[in-house]
Short mmCIF file of C-alpha atoms in Angstrom, two decimals:
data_model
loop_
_atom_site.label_atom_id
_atom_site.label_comp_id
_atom_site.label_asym_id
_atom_site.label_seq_id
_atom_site.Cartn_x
_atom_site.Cartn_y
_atom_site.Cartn_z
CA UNK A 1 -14.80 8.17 10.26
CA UNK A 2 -11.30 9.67 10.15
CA UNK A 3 -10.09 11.23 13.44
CA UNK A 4 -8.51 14.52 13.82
CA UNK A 5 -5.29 12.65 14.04
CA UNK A 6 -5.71 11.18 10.97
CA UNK A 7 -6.76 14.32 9.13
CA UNK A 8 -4.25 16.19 10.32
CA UNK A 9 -2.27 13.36 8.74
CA UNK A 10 -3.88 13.23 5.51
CA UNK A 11 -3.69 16.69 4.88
CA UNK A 12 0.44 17.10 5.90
CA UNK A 13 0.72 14.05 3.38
CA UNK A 14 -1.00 15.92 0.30
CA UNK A 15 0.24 19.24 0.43
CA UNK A 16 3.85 17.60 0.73
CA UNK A 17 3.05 15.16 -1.80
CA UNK A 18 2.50 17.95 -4.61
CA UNK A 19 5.41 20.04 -2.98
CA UNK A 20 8.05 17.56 -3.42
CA UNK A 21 6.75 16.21 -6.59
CA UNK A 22 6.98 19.79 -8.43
CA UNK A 23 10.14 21.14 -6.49
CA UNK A 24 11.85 17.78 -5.19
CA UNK A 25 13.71 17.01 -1.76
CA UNK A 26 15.75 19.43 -1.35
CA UNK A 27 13.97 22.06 -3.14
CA UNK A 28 11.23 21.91 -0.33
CA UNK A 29 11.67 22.70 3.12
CA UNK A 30 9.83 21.88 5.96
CA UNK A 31 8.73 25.69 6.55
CA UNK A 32 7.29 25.47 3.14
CA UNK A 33 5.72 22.14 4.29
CA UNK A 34 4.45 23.88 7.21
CA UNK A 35 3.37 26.99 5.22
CA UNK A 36 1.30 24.67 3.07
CA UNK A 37 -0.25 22.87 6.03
CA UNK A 38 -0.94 25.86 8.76
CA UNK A 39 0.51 23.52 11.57
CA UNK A 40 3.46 24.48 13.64
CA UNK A 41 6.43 22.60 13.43
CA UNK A 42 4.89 20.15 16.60
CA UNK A 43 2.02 19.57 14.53
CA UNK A 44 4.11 17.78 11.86
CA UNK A 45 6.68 15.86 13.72
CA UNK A 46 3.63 14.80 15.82
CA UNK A 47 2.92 12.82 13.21
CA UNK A 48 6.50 12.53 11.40
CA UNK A 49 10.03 12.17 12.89
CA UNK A 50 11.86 13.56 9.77
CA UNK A 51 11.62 15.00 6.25
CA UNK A 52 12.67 11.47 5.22
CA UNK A 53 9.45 9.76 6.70
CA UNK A 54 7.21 12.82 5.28
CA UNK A 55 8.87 12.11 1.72
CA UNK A 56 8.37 8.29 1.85
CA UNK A 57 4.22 8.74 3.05
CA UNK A 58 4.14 11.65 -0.10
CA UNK A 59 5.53 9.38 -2.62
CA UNK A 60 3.65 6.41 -1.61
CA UNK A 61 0.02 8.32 -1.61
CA UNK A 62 1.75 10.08 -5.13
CA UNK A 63 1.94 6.68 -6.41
CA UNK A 64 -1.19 5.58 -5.22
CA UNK A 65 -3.22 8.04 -6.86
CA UNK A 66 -1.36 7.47 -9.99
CA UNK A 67 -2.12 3.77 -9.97
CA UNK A 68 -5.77 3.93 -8.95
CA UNK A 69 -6.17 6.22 -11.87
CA UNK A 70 -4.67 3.68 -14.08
CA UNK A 71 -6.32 0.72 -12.66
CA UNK A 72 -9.94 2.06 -12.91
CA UNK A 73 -8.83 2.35 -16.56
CA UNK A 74 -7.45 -0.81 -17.59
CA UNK A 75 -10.39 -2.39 -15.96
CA UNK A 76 -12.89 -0.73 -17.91
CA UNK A 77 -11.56 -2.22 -21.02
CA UNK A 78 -12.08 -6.25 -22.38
CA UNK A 79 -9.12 -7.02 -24.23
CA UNK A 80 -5.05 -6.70 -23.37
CA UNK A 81 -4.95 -3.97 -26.61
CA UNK A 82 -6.96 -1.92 -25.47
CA UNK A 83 -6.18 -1.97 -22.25
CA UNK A 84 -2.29 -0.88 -22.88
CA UNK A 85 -3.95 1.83 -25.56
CA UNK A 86 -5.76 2.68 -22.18
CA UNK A 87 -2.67 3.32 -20.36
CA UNK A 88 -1.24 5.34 -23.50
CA UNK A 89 -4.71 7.23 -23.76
CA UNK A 90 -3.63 7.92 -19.88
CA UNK A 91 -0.50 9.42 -19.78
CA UNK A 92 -2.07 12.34 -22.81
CA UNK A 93 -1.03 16.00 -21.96
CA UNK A 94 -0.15 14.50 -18.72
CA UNK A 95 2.61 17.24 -18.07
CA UNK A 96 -0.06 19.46 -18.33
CA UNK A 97 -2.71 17.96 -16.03
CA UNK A 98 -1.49 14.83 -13.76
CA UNK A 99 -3.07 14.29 -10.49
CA UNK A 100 0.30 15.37 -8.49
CA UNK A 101 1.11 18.56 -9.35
CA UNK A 102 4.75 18.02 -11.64
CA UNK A 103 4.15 14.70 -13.32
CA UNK A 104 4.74 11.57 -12.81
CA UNK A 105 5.89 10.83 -9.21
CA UNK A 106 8.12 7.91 -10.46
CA UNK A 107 9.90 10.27 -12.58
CA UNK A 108 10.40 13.10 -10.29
CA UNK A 109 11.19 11.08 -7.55
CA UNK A 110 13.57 8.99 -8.91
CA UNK A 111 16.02 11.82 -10.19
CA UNK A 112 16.63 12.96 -6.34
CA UNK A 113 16.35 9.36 -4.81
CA UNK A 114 19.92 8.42 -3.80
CA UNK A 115 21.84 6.69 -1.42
CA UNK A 116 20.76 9.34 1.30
CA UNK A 117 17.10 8.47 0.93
CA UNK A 118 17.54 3.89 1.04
CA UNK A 119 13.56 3.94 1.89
CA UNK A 120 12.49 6.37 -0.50
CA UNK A 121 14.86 4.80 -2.76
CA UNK A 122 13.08 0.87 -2.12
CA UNK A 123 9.93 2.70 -2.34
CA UNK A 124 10.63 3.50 -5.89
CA UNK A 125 12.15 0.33 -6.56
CA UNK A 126 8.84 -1.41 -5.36
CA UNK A 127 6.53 0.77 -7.31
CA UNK A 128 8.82 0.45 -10.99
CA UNK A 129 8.55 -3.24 -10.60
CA UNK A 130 4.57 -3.17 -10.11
CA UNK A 131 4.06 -1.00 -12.57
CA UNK A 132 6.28 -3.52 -14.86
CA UNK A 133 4.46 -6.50 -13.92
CA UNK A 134 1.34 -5.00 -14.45
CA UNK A 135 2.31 -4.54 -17.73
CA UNK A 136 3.60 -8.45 -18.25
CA UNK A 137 0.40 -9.55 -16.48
CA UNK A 138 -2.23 -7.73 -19.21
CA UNK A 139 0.59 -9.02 -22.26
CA UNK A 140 0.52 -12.69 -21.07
CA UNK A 141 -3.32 -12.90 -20.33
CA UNK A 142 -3.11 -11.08 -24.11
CA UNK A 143 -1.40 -14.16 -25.29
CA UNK A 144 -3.47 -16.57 -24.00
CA UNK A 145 -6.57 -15.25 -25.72
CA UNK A 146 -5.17 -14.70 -28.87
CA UNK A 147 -5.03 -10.84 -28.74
CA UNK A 148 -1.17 -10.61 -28.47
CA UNK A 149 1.05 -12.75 -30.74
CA UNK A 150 2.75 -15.91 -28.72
CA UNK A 151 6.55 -14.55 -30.32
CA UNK A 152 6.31 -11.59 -27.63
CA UNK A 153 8.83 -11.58 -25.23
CA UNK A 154 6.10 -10.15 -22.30
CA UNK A 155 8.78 -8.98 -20.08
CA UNK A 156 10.77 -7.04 -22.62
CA UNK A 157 7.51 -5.14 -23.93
CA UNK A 158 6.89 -4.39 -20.60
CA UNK A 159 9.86 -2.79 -20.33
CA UNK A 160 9.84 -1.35 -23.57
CA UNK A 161 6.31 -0.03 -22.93
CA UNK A 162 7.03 1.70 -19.45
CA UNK A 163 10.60 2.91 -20.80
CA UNK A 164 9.05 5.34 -23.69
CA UNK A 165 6.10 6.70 -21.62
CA UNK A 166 8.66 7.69 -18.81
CA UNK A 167 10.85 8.83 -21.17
CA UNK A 168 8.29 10.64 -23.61
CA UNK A 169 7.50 12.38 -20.35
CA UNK A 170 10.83 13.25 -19.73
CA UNK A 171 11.41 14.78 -22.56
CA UNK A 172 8.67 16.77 -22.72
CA UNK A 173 9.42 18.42 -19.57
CA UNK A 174 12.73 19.17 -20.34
CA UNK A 175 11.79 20.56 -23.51
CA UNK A 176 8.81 22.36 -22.40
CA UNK A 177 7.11 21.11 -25.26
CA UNK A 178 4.11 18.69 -23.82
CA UNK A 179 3.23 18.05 -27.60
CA UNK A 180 6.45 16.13 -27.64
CA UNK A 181 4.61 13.89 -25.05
CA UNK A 182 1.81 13.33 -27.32
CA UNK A 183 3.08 12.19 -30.29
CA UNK A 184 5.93 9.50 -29.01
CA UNK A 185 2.58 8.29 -27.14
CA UNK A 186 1.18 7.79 -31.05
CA UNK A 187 4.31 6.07 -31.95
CA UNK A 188 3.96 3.88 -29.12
CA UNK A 189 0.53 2.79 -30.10
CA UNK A 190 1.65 2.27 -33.08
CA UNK A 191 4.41 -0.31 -31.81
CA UNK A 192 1.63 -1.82 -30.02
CA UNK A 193 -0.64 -1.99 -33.09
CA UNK A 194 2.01 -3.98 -35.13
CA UNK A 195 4.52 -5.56 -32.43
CA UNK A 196 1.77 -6.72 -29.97
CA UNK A 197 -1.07 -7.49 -31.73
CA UNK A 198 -2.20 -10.61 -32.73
#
């Protein structure tokens, strides 16, 4: 059983977590962070000792619910096709509806992540390179069984994969046209129909 401490905790860490991802670092401040929460400013740096540690905790439980998300899906599925259609099937109308409020925390993140914020920064490093070897993990078991041809470089799918979801979502929010979204995910199924597929 969580203790108050904990709570208190949790709860700083969500309300941040969809706060930054919608409006970024500098375009939330810590009263709005304490506006969210209903603790006074010792009630957060009880728990924090800067904006920089509160932004590192929201992108790492961002991420996490992101990649549980993902994981309970791939794992429902048999083979490596349709587990990356799984993680196409994922990211539909995800500008729309996406468990942090504002998208993808990778994404968001990642366009305010500079040399000012080094741990945010590694944080994001850490988290582009698991979701990329993820994605070589489920081509190369693929290509053992027989469900992804042997001529695919696993690596540079992966990359190709992860590139044109992040950037389909990209360019559907700066479009404001989520439909955008939608049909480059198509398109990408269809790459992995006729590239991937054994």
């Amino acid at each position: 059983m969580e203790s108050k401490a904990e709570k208190t905790k949790a709860l700083i860490i969500e309300k941040a977590a969809h706060a930054f991802n919608k409006k970024g670092y500098h375009g939330t401040s810590m009263s709005e962070i304490l506006d969210l929460t209903g603790l006074a400013k010792g009630g957060v740096y009880g728990h924090f000792k800067s904006k920089e540690d509160i932004i590192e905790a929201a992108f790492e439980y961002s991420f996490s619910k992101v990649l549980d998300e993902l994981v309970f899906r791939i794992k429902a599925c048999d083979n490596a096709i349709d587990k990356l259609f799984a993680i196409t099937d994922y990211y539909y109308n995800y500008t729309l509806q996406s468990p942090i409020e504002g998208g993808c925390p990778i994404l968001n993140y990642s366009s305010f992540a500079d040399d000012s914020l080094p741990g945010l920064k590694l944080l994001l490093i850490k988290a582009s390179k698991q979701m990329l070897f993820s994605l070589v993990q489920i081509i190369e078991k693929g290509q053992k069984y027989n469900q992804i041809k042997k001529s695919v470089n696993a690596g540079l799918a992966a990359d190709i994969l992860y590139s044109r979801i992040e950037g389909a979502i990209m360019l559907s929010k700066a479009t404001g046209d989520p439909l955008k979204l939608n049909r480059l995910l198509d398109e990408l199924k269809s790459y992995i129909t006729i590239s991937l597929k054994a």
